[in-house]
Short mmCIF file of C-alpha atoms in Angstrom, two decimals:
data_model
loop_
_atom_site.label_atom_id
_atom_site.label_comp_id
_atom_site.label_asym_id
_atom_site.label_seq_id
_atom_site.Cartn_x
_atom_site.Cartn_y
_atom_site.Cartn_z
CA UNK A 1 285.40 19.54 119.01
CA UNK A 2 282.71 20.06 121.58
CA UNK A 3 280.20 19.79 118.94
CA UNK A 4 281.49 16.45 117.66
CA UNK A 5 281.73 14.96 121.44
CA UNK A 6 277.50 16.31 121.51
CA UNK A 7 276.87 14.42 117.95
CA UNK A 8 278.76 11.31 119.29
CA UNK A 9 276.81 11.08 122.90
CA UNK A 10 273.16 11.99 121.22
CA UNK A 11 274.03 9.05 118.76
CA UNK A 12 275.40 7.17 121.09
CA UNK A 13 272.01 7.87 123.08
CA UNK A 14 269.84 6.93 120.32
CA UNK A 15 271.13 3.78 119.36
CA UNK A 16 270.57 2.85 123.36
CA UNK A 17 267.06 3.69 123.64
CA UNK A 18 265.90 2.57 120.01
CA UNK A 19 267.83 -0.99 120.80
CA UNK A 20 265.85 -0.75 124.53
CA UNK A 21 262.79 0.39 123.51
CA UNK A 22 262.45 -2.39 120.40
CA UNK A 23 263.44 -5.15 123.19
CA UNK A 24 261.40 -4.05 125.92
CA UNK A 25 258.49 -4.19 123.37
CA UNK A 26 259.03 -8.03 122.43
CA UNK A 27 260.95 -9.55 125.58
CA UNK A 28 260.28 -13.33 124.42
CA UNK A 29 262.01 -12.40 121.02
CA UNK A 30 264.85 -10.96 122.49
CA UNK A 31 264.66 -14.06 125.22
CA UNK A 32 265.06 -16.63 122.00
CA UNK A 33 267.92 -14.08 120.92
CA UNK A 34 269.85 -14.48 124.08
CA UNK A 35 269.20 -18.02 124.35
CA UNK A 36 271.22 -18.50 120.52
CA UNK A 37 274.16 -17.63 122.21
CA UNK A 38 274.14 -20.45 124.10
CA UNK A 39 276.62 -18.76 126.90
CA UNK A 40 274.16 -18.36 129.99
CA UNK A 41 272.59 -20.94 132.42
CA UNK A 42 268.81 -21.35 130.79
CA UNK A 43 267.74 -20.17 134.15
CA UNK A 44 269.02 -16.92 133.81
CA UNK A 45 267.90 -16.19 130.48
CA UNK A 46 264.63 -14.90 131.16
CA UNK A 47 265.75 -12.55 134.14
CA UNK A 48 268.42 -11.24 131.86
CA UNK A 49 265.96 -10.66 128.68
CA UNK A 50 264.00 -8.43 131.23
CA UNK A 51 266.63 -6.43 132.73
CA UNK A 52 268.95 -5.80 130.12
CA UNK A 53 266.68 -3.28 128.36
CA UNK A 54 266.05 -1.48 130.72
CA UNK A 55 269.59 -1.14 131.59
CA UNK A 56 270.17 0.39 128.01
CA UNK A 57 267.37 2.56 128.33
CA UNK A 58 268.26 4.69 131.61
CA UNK A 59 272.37 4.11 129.98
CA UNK A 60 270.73 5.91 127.10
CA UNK A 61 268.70 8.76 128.45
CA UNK A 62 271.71 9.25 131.21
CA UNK A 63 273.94 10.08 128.69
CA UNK A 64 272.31 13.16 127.95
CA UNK A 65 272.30 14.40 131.56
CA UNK A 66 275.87 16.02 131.98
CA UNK A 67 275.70 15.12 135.90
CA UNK A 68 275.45 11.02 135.20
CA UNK A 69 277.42 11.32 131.81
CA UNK A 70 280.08 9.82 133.14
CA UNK A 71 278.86 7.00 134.34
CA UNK A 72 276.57 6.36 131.76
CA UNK A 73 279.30 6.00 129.27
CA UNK A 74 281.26 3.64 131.81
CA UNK A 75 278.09 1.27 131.05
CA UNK A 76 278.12 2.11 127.59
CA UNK A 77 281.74 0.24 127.60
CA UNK A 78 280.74 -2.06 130.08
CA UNK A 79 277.98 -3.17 127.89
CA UNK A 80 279.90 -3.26 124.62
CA UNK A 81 282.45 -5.59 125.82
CA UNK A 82 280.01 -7.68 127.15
CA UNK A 83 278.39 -8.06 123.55
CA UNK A 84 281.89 -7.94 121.91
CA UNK A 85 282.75 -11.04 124.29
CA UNK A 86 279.54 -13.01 123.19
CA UNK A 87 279.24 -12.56 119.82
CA UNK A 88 283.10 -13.89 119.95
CA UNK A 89 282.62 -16.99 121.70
CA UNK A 90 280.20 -17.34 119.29
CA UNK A 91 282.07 -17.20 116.62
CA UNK A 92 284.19 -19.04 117.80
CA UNK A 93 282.12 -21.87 118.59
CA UNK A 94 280.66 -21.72 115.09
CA UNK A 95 277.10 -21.25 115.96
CA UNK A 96 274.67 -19.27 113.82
CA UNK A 97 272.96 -17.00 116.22
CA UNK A 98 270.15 -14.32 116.21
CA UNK A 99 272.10 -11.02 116.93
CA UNK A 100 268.97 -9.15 119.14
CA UNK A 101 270.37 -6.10 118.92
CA UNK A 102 267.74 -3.98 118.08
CA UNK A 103 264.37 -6.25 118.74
CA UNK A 104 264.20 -7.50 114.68
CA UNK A 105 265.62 -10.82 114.54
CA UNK A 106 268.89 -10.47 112.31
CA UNK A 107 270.77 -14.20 112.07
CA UNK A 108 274.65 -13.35 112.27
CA UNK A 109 276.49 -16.97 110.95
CA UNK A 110 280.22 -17.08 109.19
CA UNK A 111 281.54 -13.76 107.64
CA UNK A 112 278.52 -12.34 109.22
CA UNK A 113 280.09 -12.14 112.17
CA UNK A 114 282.10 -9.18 111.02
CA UNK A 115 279.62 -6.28 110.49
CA UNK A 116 278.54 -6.96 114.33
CA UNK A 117 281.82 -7.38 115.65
CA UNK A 118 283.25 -3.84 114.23
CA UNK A 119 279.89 -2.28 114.94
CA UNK A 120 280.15 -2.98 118.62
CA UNK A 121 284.06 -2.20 118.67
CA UNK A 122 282.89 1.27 117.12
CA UNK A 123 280.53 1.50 119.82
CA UNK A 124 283.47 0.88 122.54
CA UNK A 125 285.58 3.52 120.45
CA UNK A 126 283.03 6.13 120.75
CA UNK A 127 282.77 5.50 124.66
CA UNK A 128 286.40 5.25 125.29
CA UNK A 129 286.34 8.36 123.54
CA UNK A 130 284.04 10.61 125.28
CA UNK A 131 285.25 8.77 128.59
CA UNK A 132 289.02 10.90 127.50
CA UNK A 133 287.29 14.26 126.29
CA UNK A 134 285.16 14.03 129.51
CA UNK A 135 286.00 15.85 132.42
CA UNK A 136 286.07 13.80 135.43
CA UNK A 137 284.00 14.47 138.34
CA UNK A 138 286.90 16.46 140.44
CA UNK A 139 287.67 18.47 137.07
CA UNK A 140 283.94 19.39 137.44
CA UNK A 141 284.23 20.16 140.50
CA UNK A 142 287.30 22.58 140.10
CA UNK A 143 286.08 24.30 136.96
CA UNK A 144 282.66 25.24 138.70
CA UNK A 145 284.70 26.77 141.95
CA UNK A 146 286.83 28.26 139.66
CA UNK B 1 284.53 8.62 142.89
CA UNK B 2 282.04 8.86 145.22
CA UNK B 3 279.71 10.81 142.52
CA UNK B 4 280.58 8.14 139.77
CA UNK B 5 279.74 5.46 142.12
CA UNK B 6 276.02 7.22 142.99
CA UNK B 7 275.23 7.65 139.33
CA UNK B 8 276.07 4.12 138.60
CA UNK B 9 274.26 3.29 141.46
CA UNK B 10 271.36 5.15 140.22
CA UNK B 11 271.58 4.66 136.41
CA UNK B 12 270.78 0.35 137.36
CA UNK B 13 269.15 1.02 140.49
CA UNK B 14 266.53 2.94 138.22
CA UNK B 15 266.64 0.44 135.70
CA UNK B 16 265.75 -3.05 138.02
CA UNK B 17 263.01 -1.12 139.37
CA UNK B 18 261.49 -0.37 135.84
CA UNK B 19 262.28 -4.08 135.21
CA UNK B 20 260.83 -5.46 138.43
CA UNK B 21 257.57 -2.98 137.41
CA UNK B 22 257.37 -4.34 133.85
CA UNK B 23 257.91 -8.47 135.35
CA UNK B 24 254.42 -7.08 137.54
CA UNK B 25 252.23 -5.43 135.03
CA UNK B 26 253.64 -7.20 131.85
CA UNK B 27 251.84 -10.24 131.47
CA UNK B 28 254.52 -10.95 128.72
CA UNK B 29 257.49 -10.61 130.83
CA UNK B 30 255.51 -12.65 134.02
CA UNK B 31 255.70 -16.20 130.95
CA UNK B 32 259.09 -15.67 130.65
CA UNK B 33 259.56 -15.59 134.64
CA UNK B 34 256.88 -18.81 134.99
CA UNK B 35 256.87 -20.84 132.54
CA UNK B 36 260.59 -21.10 130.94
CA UNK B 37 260.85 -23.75 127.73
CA UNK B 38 262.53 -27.57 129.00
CA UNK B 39 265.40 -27.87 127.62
CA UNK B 40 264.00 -29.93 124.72
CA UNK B 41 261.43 -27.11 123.86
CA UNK B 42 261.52 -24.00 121.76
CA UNK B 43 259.55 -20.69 122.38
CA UNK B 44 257.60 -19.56 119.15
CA UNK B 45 259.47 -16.40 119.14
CA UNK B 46 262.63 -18.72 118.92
CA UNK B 47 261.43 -21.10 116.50
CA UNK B 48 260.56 -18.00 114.17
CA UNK B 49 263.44 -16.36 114.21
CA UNK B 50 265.84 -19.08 113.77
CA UNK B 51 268.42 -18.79 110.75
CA UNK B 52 268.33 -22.31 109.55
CA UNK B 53 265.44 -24.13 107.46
CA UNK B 54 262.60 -25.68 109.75
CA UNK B 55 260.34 -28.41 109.32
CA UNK B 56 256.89 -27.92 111.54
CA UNK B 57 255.09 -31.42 112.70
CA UNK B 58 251.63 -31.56 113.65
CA UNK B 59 251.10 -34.37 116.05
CA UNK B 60 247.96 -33.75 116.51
CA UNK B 61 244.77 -35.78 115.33
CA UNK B 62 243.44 -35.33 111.82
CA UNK B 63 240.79 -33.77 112.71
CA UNK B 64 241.96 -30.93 114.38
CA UNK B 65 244.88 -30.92 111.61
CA UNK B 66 242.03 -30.58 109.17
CA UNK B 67 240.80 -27.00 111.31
CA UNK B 68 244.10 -25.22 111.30
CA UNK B 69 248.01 -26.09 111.40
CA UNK B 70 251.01 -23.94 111.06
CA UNK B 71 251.83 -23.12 107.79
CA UNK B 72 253.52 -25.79 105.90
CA UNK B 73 253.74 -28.05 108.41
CA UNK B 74 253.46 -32.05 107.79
CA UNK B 75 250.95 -34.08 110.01
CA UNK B 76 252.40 -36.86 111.68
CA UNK B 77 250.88 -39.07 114.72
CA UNK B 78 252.04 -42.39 116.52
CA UNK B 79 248.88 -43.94 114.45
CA UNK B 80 249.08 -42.99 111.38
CA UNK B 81 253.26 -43.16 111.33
CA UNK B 82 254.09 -45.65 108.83
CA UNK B 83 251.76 -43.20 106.12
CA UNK B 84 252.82 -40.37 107.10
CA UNK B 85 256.85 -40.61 107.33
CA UNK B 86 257.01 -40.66 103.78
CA UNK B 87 256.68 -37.06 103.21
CA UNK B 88 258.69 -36.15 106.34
CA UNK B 89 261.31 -38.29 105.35
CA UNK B 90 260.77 -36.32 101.29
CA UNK B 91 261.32 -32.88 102.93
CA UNK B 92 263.71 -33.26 105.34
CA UNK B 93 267.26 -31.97 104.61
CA UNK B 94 270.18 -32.73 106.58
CA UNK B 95 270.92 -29.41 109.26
CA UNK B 96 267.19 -28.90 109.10
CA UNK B 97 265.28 -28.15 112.44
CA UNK B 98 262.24 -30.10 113.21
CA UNK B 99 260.36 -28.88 115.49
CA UNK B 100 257.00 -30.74 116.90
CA UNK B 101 253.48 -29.23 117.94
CA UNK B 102 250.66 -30.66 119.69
CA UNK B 103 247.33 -28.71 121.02
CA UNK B 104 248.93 -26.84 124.21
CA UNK B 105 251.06 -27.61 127.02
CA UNK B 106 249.96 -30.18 128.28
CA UNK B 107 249.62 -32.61 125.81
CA UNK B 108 252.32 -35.19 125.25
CA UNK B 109 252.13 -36.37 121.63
CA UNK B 110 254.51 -34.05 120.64
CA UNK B 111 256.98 -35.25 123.20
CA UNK B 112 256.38 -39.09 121.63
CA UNK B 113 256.82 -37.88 118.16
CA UNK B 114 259.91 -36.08 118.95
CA UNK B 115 261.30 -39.39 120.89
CA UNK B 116 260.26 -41.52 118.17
CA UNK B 117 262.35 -39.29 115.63
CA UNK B 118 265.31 -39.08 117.82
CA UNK B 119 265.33 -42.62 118.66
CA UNK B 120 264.40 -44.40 115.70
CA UNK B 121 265.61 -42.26 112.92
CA UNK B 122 268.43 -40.55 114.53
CA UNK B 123 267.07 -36.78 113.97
CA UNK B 124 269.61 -34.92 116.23
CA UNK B 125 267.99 -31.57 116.01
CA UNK B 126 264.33 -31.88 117.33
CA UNK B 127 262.82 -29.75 119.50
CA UNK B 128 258.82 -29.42 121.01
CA UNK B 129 257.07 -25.43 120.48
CA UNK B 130 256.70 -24.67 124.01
CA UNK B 131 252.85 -24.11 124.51
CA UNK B 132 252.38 -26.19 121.20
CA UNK B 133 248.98 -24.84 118.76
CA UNK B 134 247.32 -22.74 121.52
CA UNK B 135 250.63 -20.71 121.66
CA UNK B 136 251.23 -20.23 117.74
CA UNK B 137 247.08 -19.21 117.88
CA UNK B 138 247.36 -16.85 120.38
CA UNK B 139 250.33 -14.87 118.10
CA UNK B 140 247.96 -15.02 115.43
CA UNK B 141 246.00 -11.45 115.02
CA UNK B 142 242.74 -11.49 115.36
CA UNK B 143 240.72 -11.19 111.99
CA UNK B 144 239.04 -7.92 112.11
CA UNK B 145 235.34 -7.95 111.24
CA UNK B 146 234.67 -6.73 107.49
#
């Protein structure tokens, strides 16, 4: 099992940085991305574009340091229902947006909507389930005076 | 808690100062912070990654039409109008997005153009490229010397 829990955080990991690293490399992209969504005050688009990235990046490289593991995956969830909720109201709304998730423009319209949708609830599944296997911060603190 | 709370802390601490680092040395990031789009204009990186069809108007002069334009884009200028609807009018589709160029920012034929479709032929989704020519130029690579 412990294996499984290090497969699930390294992927977990990857997907973070390679989605951080592809947006902090084309910020205006990710910008018009955002901006689709049509869910944020214009003014706050920009500051957002800039910070979210590297938000997934430290999320990302934190998860593989056991001290901020915990916390990292909080974010992880954090983050995820955050997309979850926009892509939603999307939906909902009916527009055709540009997903941004990983710096290449991908347009998500109609039925589309799915794949990104169940790919982000995996996302929140994988969290939620390192978040149960791991221990919390008093556990740690008992097992190592133990 | 208190642990949780520091690596949280930590995890976006570290990540708005990387951000606030990249806004000062990334010239990239520092356009997105100055110069946001007006509400009527797109960003190039927005216009080129949007899912729907697009129709690109020059509104500049002939001339400088003649020396370079967006690919497949139509000319079209307050002067010239009544010649030059005709094969705006033959391409256009209805959901299509126009969107209208002019040399740089601060030139305001693009602006009329867009008006003039709005208000006299009831185009409902026409936006201005933010930064106009200069901006789809400077995305351009430069041609390498043979």
């Amino acid at each position: 099992m412990k294996t499984l829990d290090w497969l699930l955080r390294l992927a977990l990991a990857g997907v973070f940085i390679c989605a951080a690293i592809l947006k902090i490399a084309n910020p205006a992209a990710f910008h018009a991305a955002i901006l689709t969504y049509r869910a944020l005050p214009e003014s706050l688009v920009p500051v957002l574009a800039l910070w979210l990235p590297w938000v997934e990046l430290c999320t990302g490289i934190a998860l593989l340091w056991s001290n901020h593991r915990r916390a990292a995956l909080w974010i992880v969830a954090a983050l995820n229902i955050v997309f979850l909720a926009a892509l939603a109201q999307a939906a909902w709304r009916g527009l055709d947006v540009v997903c941004g998730c990983f710096g290449r423009p991908a347009s998500v319209r109609g039925a589309g909507y799915l794949e990104y949708l169940a790919r982000d609830l995996a996302f929140l599944l994988v969290a939620a389930w390192l978040l149960r296997r791991e221990p919390s911060s008093r556990q740690a603190e008992r097992a190592r005076n133990d | 808690m208190d642990s949780l709370r520091r690596s949280w802390l930590g995890i976006l601490g570290i990540a708005s100062l990387l951000a606030a680092a990249a806004c000062a040395f990334d010239p990239r990031a520092r356009t997105l912070l100055r110069d946001p789009p007006a509400p009527d204009e797109i960003l190039l990186a927005a216009a080129t990654v949007h899912p729907g069809p697009l129709l690109w108007i020059d509104a500049r002069s002939a001339t400088e039409f003649a020396n370079g334009h967006i690919p497949e884009s139509i000319p079209l200028t307050l002067d010239d109008w009544d010649s030059q609807i005709v094969e705006l009018l033959a391409r256009w589709q209805p959901g299509m997005r126009v969107i209208v160029y002019c040399d740089d920012r601060a030139c305001g034929s693009s602006r009329s153009v867009a008006e003039k479709l709005r208000r006299e032929y009831q185009f409902d989704d026409v936006l201005i490229l933010h930064g106009g020519w200069s901006a789809w130029k400077k995305s351009q690579p430069i041609p390498q010397p043979r």
